[in-house]
Amino acid sequence: MDARSGPGERAGGADGPARRSLWRATGPLDPRILVIGLLLLCVLIGLVAVASRGGVETDLTERAADQLEAIGESWAVARLAGRDATVHGEALAQEARDKVLRAVASLSGVRSVTDATTLLPERRPFTFSLVRDGPVLQMEGYVPSRYALARIAEAVKSLPPGVTARGVDKLVRARGAPAGDFSAVVAFALDALSRLPSGRVTLSDDSFAIEGRAPDLSTYDQLLQTLHAPLPQGFRLARFAVRPPVVSPYVWSAARNGDSIQLKGYVPSDEARQQVLDILHGAMPNAGVADGTVLGDGAPATDRWLRAVRYLTTQLAILPRGQVGLSDTSLTIEGAAGSFAIYDALAAARRTPPEGFQVSRFAIEPPQVAPFVWRIWRQGPTVRLTGYAPGEEARRIMGDAVKALFAGGQVSDQVRLASGGPPAEAWTAAVTYAIAQVSRMASGEATVLGSTLTLTGEAVDSASFATLSEALKSPPAGVKLDAARVLPPVISPYVFAVRSDETGVTVSGFYPDETTHDAVKAGIAQLFPGARVTDVAAVGAGAPAGFLDAVIAGLGPLARLETGDLRFSDGQVTLIGTGRYAGAEPLVTADFKAVLPKGFSGETEIEPPPPAVPVGAAECTRLLTDAAARGLAFDAGGRPTPVSRATVDHMVQVAQRCPALVLQPAPGSTLPGPVAQARGAALRAALVAAGVPDHHVQWEPDAPEPLPGAPALSVAGVRIVVRAAE
């Protein structure tokens, strides 16, 4: 045995042949068995790795979060996939970004680090604003992170009930915020602004500005103290524009009774109070002042406010008894002026208040006057107003009426305010009524004295006079009206005309008064029965004496014409027209000139009518009936009256076209025989005189009765029988 051989070798030497014998018996190992074994081993290793991976990721995630919080960069989040880390988040600076990546990479067990962070845009200045308007609070601006945004959203929930915050979802993340907890500053600003009904907070980098008005002095004092103390996160107060509560209206007044003055209201400061007292003592050195004013905010600028006080004190100094007041920028002056000089001085001052102020009430009672009279005078475009008015409003109404009714006129207003007159309403009613009437006059005057109104003058034209006359029927209540000398316009030459034709009667021109007008219309109705009358005449002064008599006289001859015009021009009267029958012209002309009264001269231009066309007995009877229907009357002597001349002319016009006529007493007439005979003879004579042939019309009282149904008519007790043509 070899000394270098160990026991094993010796043993191996002993059983080696056996092993070799076994190898030879089984052969080499199958490769498939090796592959299956390797696969099973891999599966086992994988199961072990999967089982342990979850624990590794959780451990690394927790350690990464702890590490990021420890270095103050909690904005970043590390997500692990096995031992591979991916960092997410919005970095405020590149330095913070690098710091986070290094911290995660330094963790034991982390194999790799992937940077998925983003760098927010930088904003300079970094601004944030809060604006409150009642129940709405609006936010705008930048926040440094989602964390800050979440903190701000949480702080909004602490706002008072009823306040709604808007704009949280529109805040923009950005870099550039000042160091520290930005959301804490915003929460502080929300708390401050929630105490104001309206206002604004502005953050710009590290500056803090606030403005608004406190609802009360307690809130104002709290905000003043809080915001002038150190602010959160090292912010500094850039502007404190919160104003104390406003006294509204901001009033001040001074009432004087002789040498005693009482002050009430507010003053903006103690210094202003002393200046007010100095102003009063300077203007009224002997007056005693009882100061009841208190401090209050809300006045105009102090220097402007003091100018207003000085202005009011100057007015109070000339009023032995009165009161002046200031309410915001409105001034009041009240009292009684002892003379027109004092009143004029106060009225002049009223027109020149301090800049930025206005006199809203000027209740100065003017001096007393007697008699209290007012007058308006007009001559063409020139108008003059004198006398007194009882108040400013009454005078304004008067002035407005004058401007409206005398537009373009030359108006001189010398009316003064005075006391001692009628009530303003009664005076205003009387004066505006008087102005309206004078505006309708070419020249005239109105005087108001107490409750009496006197009107005199001449109307501009007939239409104005008609309107004026109607207005004079209803003066204002309580006014005693004297308008006896109100005259219509003077017309020269004085023209008047009446036209008669187939369409009716037209009246034009002028008449002096309604009595004359009514008489003319009555005369037309009598002489032109049933005619349509068109009346365009107007009233006008200047008619010649006897005008009505001349018109009534001229209407008779006009009615005797087929068509005609009766024209007046002062005392000259012209009758133009067409006669009803041949031969009418001399008769109508003689009648016309005979009836005109003294002072009137007449001319005629009367044309004959065209030749008449004969008619039969039946038509003749109808036409005679129509003519007689106009009215036929006889005087005591049995002759046709002058008013009936037109009717006779109508009958002549018809008779010249008719067969022979027989006149006889009307059957059944109650007239005595001699009267009936006189009327029949007179009617025949009138017809013959007018041109009806003598043999064509006969008076036959004893003629036999006409046959029943024969053409005939009765008028005024006379029967007219139309004989049929042979």
XYZ file of C-alpha atoms in Angstrom:
726
model
C 0.000 0.000 0.000
C 1.207 3.499 -0.949
C 2.104 5.609 1.970
C 0.592 8.632 0.235
C -2.747 7.071 0.061
C -5.189 7.915 2.758
C -7.794 5.764 4.231
C -10.294 6.872 1.703
C -8.201 5.996 -1.072
C -7.727 2.796 0.513
C -11.404 2.405 0.866
C -11.926 3.677 -2.587
C -9.486 1.315 -3.747
C -11.423 -1.367 -2.127
C -14.906 -0.375 -3.536
C -13.846 1.455 -6.680
C -14.497 -1.494 -8.821
C -17.992 -1.656 -7.440
C -18.756 1.955 -8.335
C -17.409 1.609 -11.728
C -19.475 -1.410 -11.992
C -22.622 0.607 -11.039
C -21.888 3.387 -13.550
C -21.487 0.886 -16.143
C -24.775 -0.660 -15.119
C -26.922 2.588 -15.115
C -25.247 4.618 -17.816
C -24.741 8.543 -17.930
C -27.371 11.090 -16.210
C -30.391 12.131 -18.446
C -30.163 15.912 -19.524
C -33.916 16.350 -19.256
C -33.766 15.636 -15.607
C -31.180 18.351 -15.228
C -33.358 20.934 -17.065
C -36.404 20.156 -14.964
C -34.348 20.459 -11.852
C -32.999 23.826 -12.909
C -36.514 25.102 -13.716
C -37.794 24.035 -10.345
C -34.889 25.782 -8.731
C -35.646 29.051 -10.621
C -39.311 28.937 -9.664
C -38.328 28.452 -6.068
C -35.929 31.374 -6.204
C -38.618 33.598 -7.901
C -41.185 32.736 -5.281
C -38.742 33.643 -2.594
C -37.945 36.983 -4.362
C -41.628 37.896 -4.874
C -42.419 37.044 -1.291
C -39.694 39.333 -0.061
C -40.190 42.274 -2.624
C -43.336 43.736 -1.086
C -41.634 44.128 2.193
C -38.611 45.753 0.572
C -40.707 48.343 -1.378
C -42.771 49.237 1.669
C -39.689 49.602 3.763
C -37.923 51.773 1.205
C -41.049 53.941 0.604
C -41.454 54.629 4.304
C -37.775 55.353 4.760
C -37.828 57.707 1.741
C -40.856 59.640 3.094
C -39.157 59.962 6.489
C -35.982 61.162 4.859
C -37.786 63.810 2.710
C -39.709 65.110 5.702
C -36.520 65.206 7.753
C -34.799 67.434 5.205
C -37.859 69.722 4.911
C -38.826 68.746 1.375
C -42.152 67.037 1.960
C -43.425 68.333 -1.394
C -41.615 65.385 -3.060
C -42.854 61.761 -3.133
C -40.676 58.706 -3.861
C -42.382 55.721 -5.478
C -40.455 52.367 -5.433
C -40.493 49.570 -7.925
C -38.412 46.981 -6.134
C -35.260 48.842 -5.275
C -35.705 51.388 -8.107
C -37.091 54.789 -6.970
C -38.962 57.423 -9.043
C -39.301 60.874 -7.439
C -42.474 62.968 -8.185
C -43.543 66.473 -7.167
C -43.402 70.183 -8.030
C -40.157 71.777 -7.021
C -39.939 75.405 -6.031
C -36.233 75.560 -6.875
C -33.594 73.538 -8.664
C -31.620 73.296 -5.409
C -34.562 71.612 -3.696
C -34.911 69.292 -6.637
C -31.253 68.197 -6.458
C -31.455 67.895 -2.678
C -34.388 65.488 -2.921
C -32.704 63.285 -5.530
C -29.538 63.029 -3.441
C -31.490 62.147 -0.307
C -33.385 59.317 -1.997
C -30.268 57.965 -3.691
C -28.451 57.858 -0.352
C -30.946 55.438 1.177
C -29.542 51.955 1.798
C -31.208 49.435 -0.471
C -32.075 51.894 -3.270
C -30.512 50.739 -6.473
C -31.470 53.615 -8.835
C -33.291 56.990 -8.762
C -35.371 58.447 -11.634
C -36.264 62.196 -11.575
C -39.969 62.801 -12.456
C -40.250 66.133 -10.641
C -41.264 69.381 -12.341
C -40.022 72.888 -11.690
C -42.872 75.429 -11.148
C -42.708 78.755 -13.086
C -41.306 81.625 -11.080
C -43.390 84.755 -10.374
C -41.917 88.087 -9.349
C -43.508 89.652 -7.488
C -45.307 86.745 -5.891
C -48.795 88.164 -5.440
C -51.976 87.047 -3.774
C -55.143 89.090 -3.230
C -58.357 88.753 -1.259
C -61.301 91.024 -2.070
C -64.488 91.009 -0.043
C -67.721 92.612 -1.164
C -70.450 91.765 1.301
C -71.040 88.018 1.334
C -68.569 87.269 -1.479
C -64.825 86.891 -0.924
C -62.784 86.586 -4.121
C -59.248 85.104 -4.226
C -56.659 85.573 -6.954
C -52.938 84.975 -7.277
C -50.257 82.346 -6.714
C -49.595 79.562 -4.205
C -46.286 77.741 -3.792
C -47.604 74.164 -3.646
C -50.519 71.795 -3.510
C -49.926 71.563 0.198
C -50.358 75.320 0.566
C -53.451 75.208 -1.632
C -54.971 72.489 0.553
C -54.210 74.485 3.705
C -55.847 77.569 2.181
C -58.934 75.565 1.219
C -59.111 74.330 4.795
C -58.778 77.878 6.158
C -61.684 79.006 3.953
C -63.956 76.684 5.910
C -63.408 78.857 8.986
C -64.968 81.941 7.369
C -68.075 83.333 9.112
C -71.438 81.858 8.070
C -72.863 83.479 4.983
C -69.483 84.396 3.492
C -68.709 82.559 0.256
C -65.132 82.258 -0.986
C -64.558 82.124 -4.723
C -61.469 81.541 -6.792
C -59.771 78.844 -4.678
C -59.881 76.487 -7.640
C -58.315 79.142 -9.872
C -55.227 79.830 -7.747
C -52.038 79.138 -9.705
C -49.001 77.261 -8.324
C -45.745 79.061 -8.899
C -42.245 79.572 -7.558
C -41.123 82.769 -5.926
C -43.066 82.640 -2.659
C -41.324 84.148 0.360
C -39.751 81.726 2.812
C -42.016 80.106 5.371
C -45.548 78.799 5.458
C -47.328 80.910 2.866
C -50.706 79.341 3.668
C -50.417 80.560 7.265
C -50.156 84.143 6.016
C -53.205 83.641 3.791
C -55.162 82.218 6.732
C -54.168 85.287 8.770
C -55.349 87.546 5.939
C -58.654 85.671 5.694
C -59.272 86.199 9.386
C -58.519 89.931 9.145
C -60.666 90.487 6.054
C -63.588 88.492 7.480
C -64.018 91.245 10.091
C -64.701 93.872 7.423
C -67.968 94.060 5.455
C -65.893 94.945 2.403
C -62.224 95.431 1.756
C -59.058 94.077 0.205
C -55.864 92.332 1.334
C -52.899 92.232 -1.023
C -49.786 90.078 -0.518
C -46.822 90.977 -2.704
C -43.701 88.974 -1.915
C -43.356 89.567 1.844
C -45.471 92.740 2.051
C -48.971 92.837 3.528
C -51.502 95.561 2.602
C -55.084 95.905 3.832
C -57.821 98.411 3.090
C -61.521 98.798 3.851
C -63.782 100.223 6.496
C -64.450 98.738 9.911
C -68.091 98.156 10.850
C -67.509 99.634 14.306
C -64.805 101.236 16.414
C -64.124 98.017 18.341
C -63.247 96.128 15.158
C -61.146 99.034 13.955
C -59.122 99.086 17.195
C -58.583 95.313 17.095
C -57.341 95.375 13.503
C -55.142 98.374 14.187
C -53.479 96.586 17.089
C -53.182 93.197 15.381
C -51.744 94.430 12.101
C -49.226 96.765 13.694
C -47.856 93.850 15.740
C -45.353 91.405 14.140
C -47.027 89.586 11.262
C -46.860 85.823 10.621
C -43.898 84.296 8.745
C -41.890 87.505 8.826
C -44.264 89.496 6.594
C -44.168 93.274 6.925
C -47.119 95.713 6.915
C -46.825 97.807 3.759
C -50.163 99.643 4.000
C -52.912 99.928 6.576
C -55.847 101.719 4.977
C -58.675 100.478 7.161
C -60.851 103.421 8.100
C -62.978 103.668 11.199
C -66.778 103.478 10.826
C -68.400 106.345 8.964
C -70.849 108.689 10.638
C -73.501 109.171 8.005
C -74.753 111.673 7.427
C -71.884 113.728 8.816
C -73.764 116.618 10.361
C -72.832 119.822 12.137
C -75.080 122.734 13.042
C -75.007 126.087 14.800
C -78.183 127.768 16.047
C -78.134 131.416 17.100
C -80.556 133.292 19.295
C -79.115 136.729 19.878
C -75.788 136.284 21.704
C -76.280 132.568 22.367
C -74.989 129.880 19.995
C -75.661 126.138 20.315
C -73.424 123.658 18.451
C -74.464 120.082 17.654
C -73.197 117.234 15.497
C -69.695 115.922 14.805
C -66.172 117.243 14.394
C -63.362 115.233 12.767
C -60.795 115.901 15.525
C -60.090 117.863 18.670
C -57.942 120.241 16.658
C -60.836 120.862 14.271
C -63.146 121.499 17.229
C -60.864 124.235 18.518
C -60.640 125.802 15.076
C -64.447 125.888 14.882
C -64.633 127.732 18.190
C -62.015 130.203 16.990
C -64.028 130.863 13.813
C -67.223 131.493 15.795
C -65.556 133.831 18.281
C -63.897 135.722 15.452
C -67.209 136.344 13.663
C -69.345 136.926 16.781
C -66.976 137.951 19.599
C -69.740 138.640 22.121
C -71.606 135.382 21.602
C -71.548 132.554 24.117
C -71.031 129.113 22.585
C -72.463 125.881 24.014
C -70.520 123.101 22.301
C -72.426 119.832 22.057
C -70.377 118.277 19.238
C -68.643 114.885 19.434
C -65.849 113.275 17.424
C -66.797 111.272 14.356
C -65.242 110.015 11.110
C -66.700 110.535 7.662
C -66.258 114.262 7.194
C -64.887 115.672 3.969
C -61.219 116.599 4.099
C -60.725 118.616 7.281
C -59.544 121.779 5.531
C -62.549 121.667 3.177
C -64.891 120.959 6.067
C -63.519 123.945 7.993
C -64.010 126.181 4.943
C -67.670 125.175 4.915
C -67.969 125.938 8.648
C -66.368 129.351 8.119
C -68.780 130.085 5.250
C -71.810 129.160 7.373
C -70.548 131.184 10.323
C -70.294 134.268 8.105
C -73.978 133.936 7.207
C -75.013 133.285 10.806
C -73.214 136.454 11.904
C -75.712 138.677 10.022
C -78.775 136.769 11.252
C -79.815 137.797 14.778
C -81.859 134.603 14.896
C -81.179 131.703 12.633
C -79.541 128.357 12.094
C -76.907 127.022 9.736
C -76.095 123.387 9.114
C -73.748 121.045 7.302
C -74.677 117.498 6.279
C -71.887 115.828 4.320
C -71.537 118.348 1.476
C -74.997 119.917 1.778
C -75.413 123.307 3.456
C -78.524 124.793 5.051
C -79.228 128.393 6.014
C -82.405 129.296 7.890
C -83.720 132.409 9.580
C -85.463 135.746 9.022
C -83.890 138.730 7.250
C -84.666 142.057 8.863
C -84.036 144.043 5.688
C -83.605 143.651 1.947
C -79.892 144.424 2.372
C -79.441 141.403 4.653
C -81.588 139.239 2.410
C -79.639 140.281 -0.681
C -76.332 139.526 1.058
C -77.520 136.059 2.054
C -78.962 135.413 -1.405
C -75.653 136.406 -3.002
C -73.737 134.117 -0.633
C -76.106 131.313 -1.503
C -74.839 131.408 -5.081
C -71.171 131.097 -4.041
C -70.789 128.197 -1.582
C -67.322 126.702 -0.959
C -66.006 124.421 -3.675
C -67.407 120.926 -3.337
C -70.441 122.048 -1.317
C -73.928 123.162 -2.258
C -76.709 125.009 -0.469
C -79.500 122.448 -0.406
C -81.832 124.461 1.812
C -82.127 128.251 1.879
C -85.050 129.085 4.142
C -84.528 132.771 4.798
C -87.760 134.625 5.384
C -87.622 137.908 3.426
C -88.670 141.235 4.985
C -92.338 142.218 5.296
C -93.914 144.601 2.731
C -97.291 146.311 2.376
C -99.073 146.503 0.027
C -98.057 143.148 -1.410
C -98.505 143.774 -5.140
C -97.326 142.052 -8.320
C -97.593 143.322 -11.876
C -96.833 142.193 -15.430
C -96.808 144.666 -18.305
C -96.485 143.878 -22.002
C -96.033 145.944 -25.128
C -95.312 143.730 -28.106
C -92.157 141.689 -27.387
C -91.248 143.728 -24.302
C -92.329 142.280 -20.961
C -91.698 143.775 -17.529
C -92.349 142.084 -14.177
C -92.395 144.058 -10.929
C -93.580 143.658 -7.349
C -93.170 140.838 -4.855
C -93.363 137.056 -4.657
C -94.078 135.144 -1.423
C -91.367 132.514 -1.856
C -88.566 131.105 -3.962
C -90.629 128.240 -5.340
C -93.501 130.582 -6.213
C -91.084 132.879 -8.007
C -89.553 129.943 -9.887
C -92.984 128.821 -11.092
C -93.705 132.391 -12.194
C -90.411 132.543 -14.087
C -91.050 129.214 -15.804
C -94.468 130.426 -16.961
C -92.962 133.623 -18.378
C -90.230 131.691 -20.213
C -92.758 129.302 -21.707
C -95.273 131.942 -22.827
C -92.904 134.746 -23.843
C -90.143 132.735 -25.499
C -87.922 135.093 -27.449
C -89.377 138.152 -25.740
C -87.417 140.890 -23.993
C -88.217 140.111 -20.356
C -87.212 142.313 -17.421
C -87.809 140.522 -14.107
C -87.670 142.879 -11.121
C -89.789 140.768 -8.774
C -88.400 140.452 -5.231
C -89.172 137.983 -2.496
C -91.065 139.432 0.451
C -93.283 138.444 3.348
C -96.784 139.632 4.053
C -98.482 138.355 0.919
C -101.162 135.731 0.288
C -100.390 132.012 0.606
C -97.884 130.879 -2.006
C -100.357 128.484 -3.650
C -103.027 131.155 -4.090
C -100.492 133.720 -5.304
C -98.974 131.267 -7.786
C -102.396 130.330 -9.178
C -103.364 133.982 -9.682
C -100.022 134.985 -11.204
C -99.712 132.085 -13.660
C -103.323 132.679 -14.736
C -102.556 136.380 -15.272
C -99.401 135.601 -17.263
C -101.371 133.280 -19.545
C -103.958 135.973 -20.274
C -101.397 138.730 -20.911
C -99.572 136.392 -23.307
C -102.698 136.550 -25.484
C -102.563 140.346 -25.629
C -100.629 142.509 -28.065
C -100.417 145.036 -25.259
C -101.755 144.732 -21.774
C -101.219 144.588 -18.063
C -102.178 142.417 -15.104
C -102.004 143.391 -11.441
C -102.381 141.042 -8.472
C -103.122 142.798 -5.195
C -104.202 140.501 -2.421
C -106.923 138.311 -3.906
C -107.856 140.763 -6.685
C -106.619 140.382 -10.260
C -107.087 143.275 -12.671
C -106.606 142.669 -16.402
C -106.483 145.321 -19.139
C -105.317 145.196 -22.734
C -105.988 144.294 -26.340
C -105.879 140.746 -27.670
C -103.269 139.770 -30.254
C -105.891 138.479 -32.665
C -109.402 137.169 -32.760
C -108.427 133.602 -31.926
C -106.503 134.839 -28.898
C -109.450 136.947 -27.825
C -111.778 133.970 -28.107
C -109.436 131.880 -25.955
C -108.994 134.760 -23.544
C -112.736 135.323 -23.278
C -113.291 131.675 -22.493
C -110.542 131.722 -19.844
C -112.047 134.793 -18.194
C -115.124 132.731 -17.404
C -113.190 130.549 -14.947
C -110.526 132.401 -12.936
C -108.664 130.524 -10.158
C -110.587 129.781 -6.993
C -110.619 132.686 -4.587
C -109.517 135.251 -7.193
C -111.667 138.345 -7.728
C -111.355 139.154 -11.422
C -111.744 142.588 -13.000
C -111.437 142.187 -16.783
C -113.819 144.890 -17.991
C -111.091 146.559 -20.034
C -109.939 143.466 -21.911
C -110.615 144.253 -25.574
C -110.565 142.288 -28.812
C -107.972 143.209 -31.432
C -108.619 146.430 -33.375
C -109.304 145.539 -37.021
C -108.569 148.095 -39.719
C -110.097 148.154 -42.203
C -113.006 146.431 -40.496
C -114.124 143.714 -42.894
C -117.121 141.417 -42.797
C -118.828 139.301 -45.465
C -121.823 137.019 -45.982
C -121.992 134.820 -49.079
C -125.066 132.961 -50.285
C -125.000 130.264 -52.967
C -126.320 126.820 -53.714
C -124.156 125.259 -50.958
C -125.487 127.482 -48.178
C -124.393 130.621 -46.368
C -120.806 131.463 -45.399
C -119.969 134.118 -42.799
C -116.435 135.526 -42.564
C -114.567 138.548 -41.278
C -115.034 140.107 -37.837
C -117.760 141.077 -35.422
C -117.344 143.340 -32.373
C -118.928 141.127 -29.722
C -120.954 137.989 -29.140
C -124.222 139.913 -28.966
C -123.689 141.178 -32.506
C -122.588 137.730 -33.597
C -125.728 136.091 -32.214
C -127.989 138.724 -33.835
C -126.371 138.186 -37.242
C -126.803 134.421 -36.964
C -130.462 134.884 -36.032
C -131.026 137.144 -39.048
C -129.448 134.594 -41.378
C -131.586 131.808 -39.932
C -134.715 133.887 -40.583
C -133.872 134.979 -44.131
C -132.229 131.739 -45.260
C -134.361 129.046 -43.623
C -132.838 125.587 -43.812
C -129.580 126.816 -45.322
C -126.318 125.268 -44.129
C -124.315 128.019 -42.417
C -120.506 128.005 -42.344
C -119.335 130.541 -39.770
C -115.628 131.438 -39.842
C -116.010 134.962 -38.496
C -114.052 136.072 -35.446
C -114.362 138.771 -32.855
C -112.510 142.010 -33.472
C -112.679 145.566 -32.234
C -112.958 148.579 -34.531
C -116.419 148.065 -36.010
C -118.030 151.284 -37.296
C -121.038 152.663 -35.438
C -124.303 151.033 -36.527
C -122.472 147.926 -37.755
C -125.135 145.464 -36.606
C -127.998 147.498 -38.105
C -126.132 147.709 -41.409
C -125.516 143.957 -41.511
C -129.130 143.086 -40.692
C -130.305 145.589 -43.302
C -127.975 144.175 -45.958
C -129.052 140.583 -45.339
C -132.536 141.310 -46.739
C -131.354 142.372 -50.234
C -128.802 139.523 -50.206
C -131.613 137.027 -49.611
C -133.386 138.361 -52.726
C -130.490 137.201 -54.959
C -129.994 133.762 -56.430
C -126.360 133.940 -55.378
C -124.597 136.890 -53.861
C -121.964 138.448 -51.615
C -122.574 141.114 -48.991
C -119.226 142.752 -48.172
C -118.308 145.358 -45.543
C -115.090 147.361 -45.387
C -115.505 149.912 -42.600
C -118.554 151.991 -43.807
C -118.438 150.842 -47.440
C -120.920 148.052 -48.272
C -121.022 146.157 -51.559
C -123.700 143.754 -52.777
C -122.641 141.539 -55.665
C -124.575 138.671 -57.204
C -127.168 137.319 -59.618
C -130.840 138.268 -59.523
C -133.579 135.695 -59.265
C -135.420 137.010 -62.319
C -134.991 139.492 -65.105
C -135.624 142.981 -63.879
C -134.676 142.216 -60.248
C -131.546 144.403 -60.314
C -133.199 147.862 -59.980
C -135.610 146.659 -57.333
C -132.906 145.002 -55.183
C -130.530 147.940 -55.645
C -133.169 150.457 -54.586
C -134.104 148.307 -51.608
C -130.418 147.848 -50.637
C -129.543 151.522 -50.669
C -132.745 152.466 -48.921
C -132.236 150.170 -45.927
C -128.586 151.006 -45.153
C -128.320 153.131 -41.999
C -126.607 156.479 -41.821
C -122.835 156.321 -42.096
C -122.842 153.467 -44.602
C -122.746 153.763 -48.390
C -123.741 150.972 -50.718
C -122.784 149.758 -54.185
C -124.312 146.910 -56.167
C -123.202 144.676 -59.030
C -126.223 142.526 -59.862
C -126.434 140.422 -63.001
C -129.660 139.083 -64.558
C -130.272 135.348 -64.399
C -130.271 133.171 -67.510
C -133.612 132.861 -69.378
C -136.243 130.917 -67.434
C -137.593 127.585 -68.700
C -141.432 127.336 -68.607
C -142.960 124.639 -66.426
C -146.353 122.979 -66.312
C -149.107 123.571 -63.787
C -148.128 120.710 -61.458
C -144.433 121.682 -61.359
C -145.399 125.322 -60.981
C -147.531 124.473 -57.968
C -144.664 122.524 -56.377
C -142.176 125.344 -56.958
C -144.566 127.974 -55.612
C -145.154 125.829 -52.544
C -141.391 125.619 -51.920
C -140.997 129.375 -52.390
C -143.890 130.201 -50.050
C -142.482 127.845 -47.411
C -139.706 130.386 -46.761
C -142.349 132.494 -45.045
C -144.774 135.096 -46.318
C -146.076 137.732 -43.937
C -148.165 140.871 -44.449
C -148.277 144.114 -42.508
C -151.423 145.724 -41.143
C -152.083 147.381 -44.505
C -152.021 143.994 -46.210
C -148.649 144.512 -47.894
C -145.821 141.904 -47.728
C -143.383 142.772 -44.919
C -139.756 143.659 -45.769
C -138.662 140.274 -44.404
C -141.015 138.629 -46.919
C -139.479 140.366 -49.920
C -137.124 137.456 -50.505
C -140.094 135.075 -50.464
C -141.959 137.266 -52.949
C -138.871 137.289 -55.209
C -138.787 133.484 -55.081
C -142.470 133.429 -56.063
C -141.830 135.936 -58.890
C -138.986 133.735 -60.141
C -141.402 130.794 -60.309
C -144.422 132.747 -61.601
C -142.470 133.928 -64.655
C -142.160 130.274 -65.665
C -145.752 129.255 -64.873
C -149.084 129.274 -66.698
C -151.589 131.958 -65.673
C -152.311 132.335 -61.952
C -155.597 133.143 -60.260
C -155.562 134.585 -56.730
C -158.607 134.246 -54.458
C -159.374 134.032 -50.758
C -158.242 130.720 -49.310
C -161.194 128.465 -48.439
C -161.612 127.969 -44.722
C -159.530 131.039 -43.880
C -160.514 132.948 -40.755
C -159.350 136.227 -42.238
C -162.008 138.860 -42.761
C -162.921 139.345 -46.373
C -161.391 142.814 -46.732
C -158.110 141.610 -45.231
C -157.934 138.635 -47.557
C -158.754 140.884 -50.508
C -156.055 143.386 -49.491
C -153.468 140.619 -49.228
C -154.434 139.129 -52.572
C -154.322 142.512 -54.292
C -150.985 143.355 -52.656
C -149.470 140.018 -53.639
C -150.655 140.474 -57.240
C -149.262 144.022 -57.321
C -145.905 142.791 -56.010
C -145.741 140.055 -58.624
C -146.685 142.452 -61.427
C -144.258 145.100 -60.189
C -141.505 142.512 -60.215
C -142.119 141.664 -63.852
C -144.924 139.105 -64.015
C -147.203 140.182 -66.913
C -150.376 141.905 -65.774
C -152.645 139.498 -67.617
C -150.713 136.541 -66.242
C -151.908 136.942 -62.664
C -155.451 137.943 -61.667
C -157.243 138.566 -58.382
C -160.690 136.920 -58.801
C -162.365 136.574 -55.429
C -165.572 135.328 -57.067
C -163.987 132.818 -59.409
C -165.575 129.363 -59.380
C -164.006 126.657 -57.271
C -161.289 124.779 -59.136
C -161.971 121.214 -60.019
C -160.906 118.668 -57.425
C -157.216 117.868 -57.860
C -156.534 121.052 -59.818
C -153.086 122.597 -59.109
C -153.448 125.085 -56.258
C -151.882 126.161 -52.940
C -152.784 128.434 -50.047
C -150.428 130.863 -48.320
C -151.203 133.496 -45.659
C -154.963 133.359 -46.387
C -154.597 133.610 -50.176
C -155.226 130.701 -52.555
C -153.179 130.543 -55.750
C -154.705 128.463 -58.532
C -152.522 127.481 -61.467
C -154.499 127.287 -64.693
C -153.423 124.606 -67.019
C -152.009 125.906 -70.273
C -154.542 125.877 -73.108
